[in-house]
Amino acid sequence: MKNSNKKYVVILGDGMADYPIDELGGKTPLEVAEKPNIDALCAKGELGLVKTVPAGMKPGSDVANLAVLGYSPARYYSGRSPLEALSIGIDLKDTDIAIRCNLVTLSDDEPYENKVMLDYSAGEISSAEAKELIEYVNANLGNDVLSFYNGVSYRHCLVRHNSETGTEFTPPHDISDRRITVYLPKGLYGEEMLSLMKKSYDLLKDHPVNVARVKAGKNPANSIWLWGEGTRPALSPFEDVYGLKGAVISAVDLIKGIGIGAKMKVIEVEGACGTYETNFAGKAESAVKALLEDGCDYVYVHMEAPDECGHQGDLKHKILSVELIDRVVVQYIVEKLREAKVDFSILVAPDHPTPIKLKTHTSDPVPYVLYRSYDEKDNAFKSMTEKNAKASGIYYDDSCDLTAKFIKED
Ligand SMILES: [Zn+2]
């Protein structure tokens, strides 16, 4: 049985795991980074491998973070857009379909179907400009069935009420500089969704916001682009499943959305931005405050930085990200919990690898460290690395089993 005085912390280094890198003499960033605090937990805890991306699913951060939080993606994953919708405050009904609505830049001259996807982010348009455009689109195309909601920069949401999934969409970032002809929505609601996109072009192309953007040499947000549909995830509240008051700390929309969906406390940290320049100290302080002052039993501290560096192939800063997580986040949290003399368990893990040489996510199992302050071990493995985790012979094929062990088995 769980003891309600115990505290649980997940330190999630997004994309932290990697492959051997020639430049590092065949070592990985985790092997090279100086991380004495994580390695100390490893030496007195358990090191193993865990599969966070179920076979047949894509290794997205949405899928993998659900898994580490203890929600089986095979059962609970219902699309990325609904998670983002929750994070921008949309109260999705069970019968609503959430669809990602990008503001994009299409070429001018051709008929709509022959246009080219010039920029899937419309020059990373500002949220203020985007709000004006999305509100204008909603005033003209919204109705009882369709509602457009503005989000952040080029990332917005269309909700289709009392509806169902079944439309084939294409992510706009997959078709940069290509003609959109064969990538237009198809299937159920395909025609209706295409008609919205076409009408949005007529509404947006000469909108004052875009006229000013073109004048300033920026890409106009001259069309919406719909993709990534899904339904509200039916996440049981975290407290009902695991008996703990949980909190989530992250700079990333979809992780916050998971927290909201699971009825966890979502803590905003000033300066949290998802890169290696993020406010690591602020995240660590917020985590400790949640546990020691605000009555939380479990905190999920998500750090996007290593993943971001992985996508950019930025080896130096990926290593630095791991080192900052170690000496700013892990060290502080462990110190404060020891000072407070509470029994605590810490799980350190990535959600998925983002190997530098691939610049994208993979589905490989990831190393984890599980440490309990009240049950220290003498682990043969003194450092958290991919190789050691494999050599340990400890392997969880389903990350929910690891979460259950982390939280429930004392
Ligand atoms: Zn990523």
Coordinates of C-alpha atoms and ligand atoms in Angstrom, one line a residue:
M1 CA 0.0 0.0 0.0
K2 CA 1.2 3.5 -0.7
N3 CA 2.1 5.7 2.2
S4 CA 0.6 9.1 1.7
N5 CA 3.7 10.8 3.2
K6 CA 5.9 9.5 0.4
K7 CA 6.8 11.7 -2.5
Y8 CA 7.3 10.7 -6.1
V9 CA 9.3 12.7 -8.8
V10 CA 9.7 11.8 -12.5
I11 CA 12.6 13.6 -14.2
L12 CA 11.8 13.4 -17.8
G13 CA 14.5 14.3 -20.2
D14 CA 12.7 14.4 -23.6
G15 CA 14.7 12.6 -26.3
M16 CA 17.7 12.2 -24.0
A17 CA 18.6 8.6 -25.1
D18 CA 20.8 8.3 -28.2
Y19 CA 23.0 6.1 -30.4
P20 CA 26.8 5.8 -30.3
I21 CA 28.3 8.8 -32.0
D22 CA 31.6 8.8 -34.0
E23 CA 32.6 12.3 -32.8
L24 CA 32.4 10.9 -29.2
G25 CA 34.5 7.9 -30.0
G26 CA 31.4 5.7 -30.1
K27 CA 29.9 7.0 -26.9
T28 CA 26.5 8.5 -26.4
P29 CA 25.6 12.0 -24.9
L30 CA 24.4 10.2 -21.8
E31 CA 27.8 8.4 -21.5
V32 CA 29.8 11.6 -22.0
A33 CA 27.7 14.1 -20.0
E34 CA 28.8 14.8 -16.5
K35 CA 25.8 13.9 -14.4
P36 CA 27.1 13.0 -10.9
N37 CA 23.6 13.4 -9.3
I38 CA 21.8 11.1 -11.7
D39 CA 24.6 8.6 -11.5
A40 CA 24.5 8.6 -7.7
L41 CA 20.8 7.7 -7.8
C42 CA 21.7 5.0 -10.3
A43 CA 24.4 3.5 -8.0
K44 CA 22.0 3.3 -5.1
G45 CA 18.9 2.4 -7.2
E46 CA 17.9 0.3 -10.1
L47 CA 18.9 0.8 -13.7
G48 CA 16.9 -0.9 -16.5
L49 CA 15.4 -0.5 -19.9
V50 CA 11.8 0.3 -20.6
K51 CA 9.8 0.3 -23.8
T52 CA 7.7 3.5 -23.9
V53 CA 6.4 3.2 -27.5
P54 CA 4.2 0.2 -28.1
A55 CA 4.7 -1.8 -31.3
G56 CA 2.9 -0.3 -34.2
M57 CA 2.6 3.2 -32.7
K58 CA 4.6 6.2 -33.8
P59 CA 7.3 7.4 -31.4
G60 CA 5.7 10.8 -30.8
S61 CA 6.2 12.7 -27.5
D62 CA 2.5 12.5 -27.0
V63 CA 2.5 8.6 -27.1
A64 CA 5.7 8.2 -25.1
N65 CA 4.9 10.7 -22.3
L66 CA 1.4 9.1 -21.9
A67 CA 3.3 5.8 -21.4
V68 CA 5.7 7.1 -18.8
L69 CA 2.9 8.8 -16.9
G70 CA 1.3 5.3 -16.7
Y71 CA -1.5 5.6 -19.3
S72 CA -1.2 2.8 -21.9
P73 CA -1.0 4.6 -25.3
A74 CA -2.7 1.7 -27.0
R75 CA -5.7 2.3 -24.8
Y76 CA -5.7 6.0 -24.3
Y77 CA -4.0 7.8 -27.2
S78 CA -6.6 9.5 -29.4
G79 CA -4.6 12.0 -31.4
R80 CA -2.3 14.9 -30.7
S81 CA -4.7 17.8 -31.5
P82 CA -7.1 17.0 -28.7
L83 CA -4.2 17.2 -26.2
E84 CA -3.3 20.6 -27.6
A85 CA -6.9 21.6 -27.5
L86 CA -7.1 20.8 -23.8
S87 CA -3.9 22.8 -23.2
I88 CA -5.4 26.0 -24.8
G89 CA -8.4 25.7 -22.6
I90 CA -11.0 24.1 -24.9
D91 CA -13.4 21.9 -22.9
L92 CA -13.8 19.2 -25.5
K93 CA -17.0 17.1 -25.3
D94 CA -16.9 13.4 -26.0
T95 CA -18.7 14.0 -29.3
D96 CA -16.3 16.7 -30.4
I97 CA -13.5 16.2 -33.0
A98 CA -10.5 18.4 -32.5
I99 CA -8.5 19.2 -35.6
R100 CA -5.2 21.0 -35.8
C101 CA -5.6 24.2 -37.7
N102 CA -2.3 25.7 -38.9
L103 CA -1.9 29.1 -40.4
V104 CA 0.2 28.5 -43.4
T105 CA 1.6 30.4 -46.4
L106 CA 0.5 29.0 -49.8
S107 CA 1.7 30.3 -53.2
D108 CA -0.5 33.0 -54.8
D109 CA -1.0 32.4 -58.5
E110 CA -2.5 29.0 -59.1
P111 CA -6.0 27.8 -58.4
Y112 CA -6.2 26.6 -54.8
E113 CA -5.7 22.9 -55.6
N114 CA -2.4 23.6 -57.4
K115 CA -0.8 25.9 -54.9
V116 CA 2.5 25.2 -53.2
M117 CA 3.1 24.8 -49.5
L118 CA 5.6 27.6 -49.0
D119 CA 5.6 27.8 -45.2
Y120 CA 3.8 25.5 -42.7
S121 CA 4.2 28.2 -40.0
A122 CA 3.3 31.4 -41.9
G123 CA 6.7 32.8 -40.9
E124 CA 6.1 31.8 -37.2
I125 CA 3.4 34.4 -37.1
S126 CA 2.9 36.2 -33.8
S127 CA 0.0 35.0 -31.5
A128 CA -1.5 38.5 -31.6
E129 CA -1.7 38.6 -35.4
A130 CA -2.9 35.0 -35.5
K131 CA -5.7 35.7 -33.0
E132 CA -7.1 38.4 -35.3
L133 CA -7.0 36.1 -38.3
I134 CA -8.5 33.1 -36.5
E135 CA -11.3 35.2 -35.0
Y136 CA -12.0 36.5 -38.5
V137 CA -12.1 33.0 -39.9
N138 CA -14.4 31.9 -37.1
A139 CA -16.7 34.9 -37.6
N140 CA -17.1 33.9 -41.3
L141 CA -16.9 30.1 -41.3
G142 CA -17.8 29.2 -37.7
N143 CA -21.3 28.0 -37.0
D144 CA -23.2 25.6 -34.7
V145 CA -21.1 22.7 -35.9
L146 CA -17.7 24.3 -36.4
S147 CA -15.7 26.4 -33.9
F148 CA -12.2 27.8 -34.5
Y149 CA -10.1 28.5 -31.5
N150 CA -6.9 30.5 -31.5
G151 CA -3.8 29.0 -29.8
V152 CA -0.1 29.9 -30.0
S153 CA 1.7 31.4 -33.1
Y154 CA 0.6 29.3 -36.1
R155 CA -0.9 26.5 -34.0
H156 CA -4.7 26.7 -33.7
C157 CA -7.7 24.4 -33.4
L158 CA -10.9 23.6 -35.2
V159 CA -13.6 21.7 -33.3
R160 CA -16.3 19.9 -35.2
H161 CA -19.1 19.2 -32.9
N162 CA -21.2 16.0 -32.8
S163 CA -19.0 14.4 -35.4
E164 CA -16.7 11.5 -36.0
T165 CA -13.2 10.9 -37.3
G166 CA -12.4 9.4 -40.7
T167 CA -10.9 12.2 -42.7
E168 CA -7.4 11.7 -44.3
F169 CA -5.2 14.7 -43.6
T170 CA -1.5 15.5 -44.3
P171 CA 0.7 17.3 -41.8
P172 CA 1.8 20.6 -43.6
H173 CA 5.4 20.3 -42.3
D174 CA 5.7 17.1 -44.3
I175 CA 5.0 18.8 -47.7
S176 CA 7.2 21.9 -47.6
D177 CA 7.7 23.4 -51.1
R178 CA 5.5 20.7 -52.7
R179 CA 2.3 21.2 -54.6
I180 CA -0.7 20.5 -52.3
T181 CA -2.8 18.8 -55.0
V182 CA -2.5 15.2 -53.8
Y183 CA -2.3 16.2 -50.1
L184 CA -5.7 17.8 -49.7
P185 CA -8.2 16.3 -47.3
K186 CA -9.9 13.1 -48.4
G187 CA -12.4 10.6 -47.1
L188 CA -15.2 11.3 -44.7
Y189 CA -15.7 15.1 -44.4
G190 CA -12.8 15.5 -46.8
E191 CA -14.7 17.8 -49.2
E192 CA -16.1 19.9 -46.4
M193 CA -12.7 20.4 -44.9
L194 CA -11.2 21.3 -48.2
S195 CA -14.0 23.8 -48.8
L196 CA -13.1 25.5 -45.5
M197 CA -9.5 25.7 -46.5
K198 CA -10.4 27.3 -49.8
K199 CA -12.7 29.8 -48.3
S200 CA -10.1 30.7 -45.7
Y201 CA -7.8 31.7 -48.5
D202 CA -10.3 34.1 -49.9
L203 CA -10.9 35.5 -46.5
L204 CA -7.2 35.8 -45.5
K205 CA -5.2 36.7 -48.6
D206 CA -6.1 40.4 -48.5
H207 CA -6.7 40.7 -44.8
P208 CA -5.0 43.9 -43.3
V209 CA -2.8 41.7 -41.1
N210 CA -1.4 39.9 -44.1
V211 CA -1.1 43.1 -46.2
A212 CA 1.1 44.5 -43.4
R213 CA 3.1 41.3 -43.2
V214 CA 3.9 41.3 -46.9
K215 CA 4.8 44.9 -46.7
A216 CA 7.2 44.0 -43.9
G217 CA 8.8 41.2 -46.0
K218 CA 7.1 38.5 -43.9
N219 CA 5.2 35.4 -45.1
P220 CA 1.4 36.1 -45.1
A221 CA -0.8 33.6 -43.3
N222 CA -3.0 33.3 -46.3
S223 CA -4.7 29.9 -45.6
I224 CA -5.6 27.6 -42.8
W225 CA -4.4 24.0 -43.1
L226 CA -6.3 21.3 -41.3
W227 CA -4.8 18.0 -40.1
G228 CA -4.3 15.7 -37.1
E229 CA -7.9 15.0 -36.0
G230 CA -8.8 13.2 -32.8
T231 CA -11.3 12.9 -29.9
R232 CA -10.9 13.9 -26.3
P233 CA -8.7 11.3 -24.6
A234 CA -10.7 9.3 -22.0
L235 CA -8.0 9.6 -19.4
S236 CA -9.1 8.5 -15.9
P237 CA -8.0 11.0 -13.4
F238 CA -4.4 10.3 -12.2
E239 CA -5.5 10.4 -8.6
D240 CA -8.1 7.7 -9.2
V241 CA -5.6 5.5 -11.0
Y242 CA -2.6 5.9 -8.8
G243 CA -4.0 7.3 -5.5
L244 CA -1.6 10.3 -5.7
K245 CA -2.2 14.0 -6.1
G246 CA -0.2 14.6 -9.3
A247 CA 1.3 17.7 -11.0
V248 CA 2.9 18.3 -14.4
I249 CA 5.6 20.9 -15.1
S250 CA 6.3 21.4 -18.8
A251 CA 6.7 24.1 -21.5
V252 CA 5.1 21.9 -24.1
D253 CA 1.4 22.3 -25.0
L254 CA 0.7 18.6 -25.5
I255 CA 2.3 17.6 -22.2
K256 CA 0.2 20.2 -20.4
G257 CA -2.8 18.8 -22.3
I258 CA -2.1 15.3 -21.0
G259 CA -2.0 16.8 -17.4
I260 CA -5.3 18.6 -17.9
G261 CA -6.8 15.5 -19.4
A262 CA -5.7 13.5 -16.4
K263 CA -7.0 16.2 -14.0
M264 CA -3.5 16.8 -12.7
K265 CA -2.3 20.2 -11.5
V266 CA -0.5 21.9 -14.4
I267 CA 2.1 24.3 -13.0
E268 CA 3.3 27.2 -15.2
V269 CA 6.9 28.2 -14.7
E270 CA 8.0 31.6 -15.9
G271 CA 10.8 31.3 -18.5
A272 CA 10.1 27.7 -19.3
C273 CA 10.6 27.5 -23.1
G274 CA 11.6 24.0 -24.1
T275 CA 15.2 24.7 -25.1
Y276 CA 18.5 24.4 -23.2
E277 CA 18.0 28.0 -22.2
T278 CA 14.8 27.1 -20.4
N279 CA 14.4 28.0 -16.7
F280 CA 15.7 24.7 -15.3
A281 CA 16.0 26.2 -11.8
G282 CA 12.4 27.5 -11.9
K283 CA 11.2 24.0 -12.8
A284 CA 13.1 22.4 -9.9
E285 CA 11.8 25.0 -7.4
S286 CA 8.3 24.6 -8.6
A287 CA 8.5 20.8 -8.3
V288 CA 9.8 21.0 -4.7
K289 CA 7.1 23.6 -3.8
A290 CA 4.4 21.4 -5.2
L291 CA 5.6 18.5 -3.1
L292 CA 6.5 20.2 0.1
E293 CA 4.0 23.1 0.3
D294 CA 1.1 22.5 -2.0
G295 CA 0.1 18.9 -1.1
C296 CA 1.2 17.1 -4.2
D297 CA 2.5 13.6 -3.9
Y298 CA 3.8 13.2 -7.5
V299 CA 5.4 15.6 -9.8
Y300 CA 6.2 15.0 -13.5
V301 CA 9.0 17.4 -14.5
H302 CA 9.3 17.4 -18.3
M303 CA 12.3 19.0 -20.0
E304 CA 12.2 19.4 -23.7
A305 CA 15.8 20.6 -24.2
P306 CA 17.6 17.3 -25.1
D307 CA 14.9 16.5 -27.7
E308 CA 15.1 19.9 -29.3
C309 CA 18.9 19.5 -29.6
G310 CA 18.5 16.1 -31.0
H311 CA 16.2 17.4 -33.8
Q312 CA 18.8 20.1 -34.6
G313 CA 21.7 17.6 -34.5
D314 CA 23.3 19.9 -31.9
L315 CA 25.5 17.5 -30.0
K316 CA 27.2 20.0 -27.8
H317 CA 24.0 21.4 -26.4
K318 CA 22.4 18.0 -26.1
I319 CA 25.2 17.1 -23.7
L320 CA 24.9 20.4 -21.9
S321 CA 21.1 19.8 -21.5
V322 CA 21.7 16.6 -19.7
E323 CA 24.3 18.2 -17.5
L324 CA 21.9 21.1 -16.6
I325 CA 19.1 18.6 -15.8
D326 CA 21.6 16.9 -13.5
R327 CA 23.1 19.8 -11.7
V328 CA 20.2 22.2 -11.7
V329 CA 17.1 20.0 -11.5
V330 CA 18.1 16.7 -10.0
Q331 CA 20.6 18.0 -7.5
Y332 CA 18.2 20.7 -6.1
I333 CA 15.2 18.3 -5.9
V334 CA 17.2 15.6 -4.1
E335 CA 18.8 18.1 -1.7
K336 CA 15.5 19.7 -0.7
L337 CA 13.6 16.4 -0.2
R338 CA 16.5 15.1 1.9
E339 CA 16.5 18.3 4.0
A340 CA 12.7 17.9 4.5
K341 CA 13.3 14.4 5.7
V342 CA 10.6 12.9 3.5
D343 CA 10.7 9.4 2.0
F344 CA 10.9 9.8 -1.8
S345 CA 11.2 7.9 -5.0
I346 CA 12.7 9.3 -8.2
L347 CA 12.4 8.0 -11.7
V348 CA 14.8 9.5 -14.3
A349 CA 14.0 8.6 -17.9
P350 CA 13.7 9.9 -21.4
D351 CA 10.3 9.4 -23.2
H352 CA 12.0 8.2 -26.4
P353 CA 15.5 8.5 -28.0
T354 CA 16.1 11.5 -30.4
P355 CA 19.4 10.3 -31.9
I356 CA 21.6 13.2 -33.1
K357 CA 22.5 11.4 -36.3
L358 CA 18.8 10.8 -37.2
K359 CA 17.4 14.1 -36.0
T360 CA 14.1 12.4 -35.2
H361 CA 12.5 10.1 -32.7
T362 CA 12.9 6.4 -32.6
S363 CA 11.0 3.6 -30.8
D364 CA 14.0 2.0 -29.1
P365 CA 13.6 1.1 -25.4
V366 CA 15.1 3.8 -23.1
P367 CA 17.2 3.6 -20.0
Y368 CA 15.7 4.5 -16.7
V369 CA 16.9 4.9 -13.1
L370 CA 14.5 4.2 -10.2
Y371 CA 15.8 5.3 -6.8
R372 CA 14.1 5.2 -3.4
S373 CA 15.5 7.2 -0.5
Y374 CA 14.2 4.7 2.0
D375 CA 15.4 1.6 0.2
E376 CA 18.9 2.2 -1.2
K377 CA 20.6 -0.6 -3.1
D378 CA 24.1 -1.4 -4.1
N379 CA 23.8 -1.4 -7.8
A380 CA 26.6 -2.9 -9.9
F381 CA 25.9 -0.2 -12.5
K382 CA 27.1 3.2 -11.4
S383 CA 26.1 5.3 -14.4
M384 CA 22.9 5.8 -16.3
T385 CA 23.8 4.9 -19.9
E386 CA 22.1 3.1 -22.7
K387 CA 24.7 0.3 -22.6
N388 CA 24.6 -0.2 -18.8
A389 CA 20.8 -0.3 -19.0
K390 CA 20.9 -3.0 -21.6
A391 CA 23.6 -5.0 -19.6
S392 CA 21.5 -4.9 -16.5
G393 CA 19.1 -7.4 -18.0
I394 CA 16.1 -5.6 -16.4
Y395 CA 13.6 -4.8 -19.1
Y396 CA 10.0 -3.6 -19.0
D397 CA 8.1 -4.3 -22.2
D398 CA 5.2 -2.1 -21.0
S399 CA 6.1 1.2 -19.3
C400 CA 2.8 1.1 -17.3
D401 CA 4.3 -1.9 -15.4
L402 CA 7.2 0.3 -14.5
T403 CA 4.9 3.1 -13.4
A404 CA 2.9 0.7 -11.3
K405 CA 6.1 -0.6 -9.7
F406 CA 7.4 3.0 -9.1
I407 CA 4.2 4.1 -7.4
K408 CA 2.5 1.2 -6.0
E409 CA 5.1 -1.4 -5.0
D410 CA 6.7 -0.2 -1.8
Ligands
ZN1 ZN 10.8 15.6 -30.5

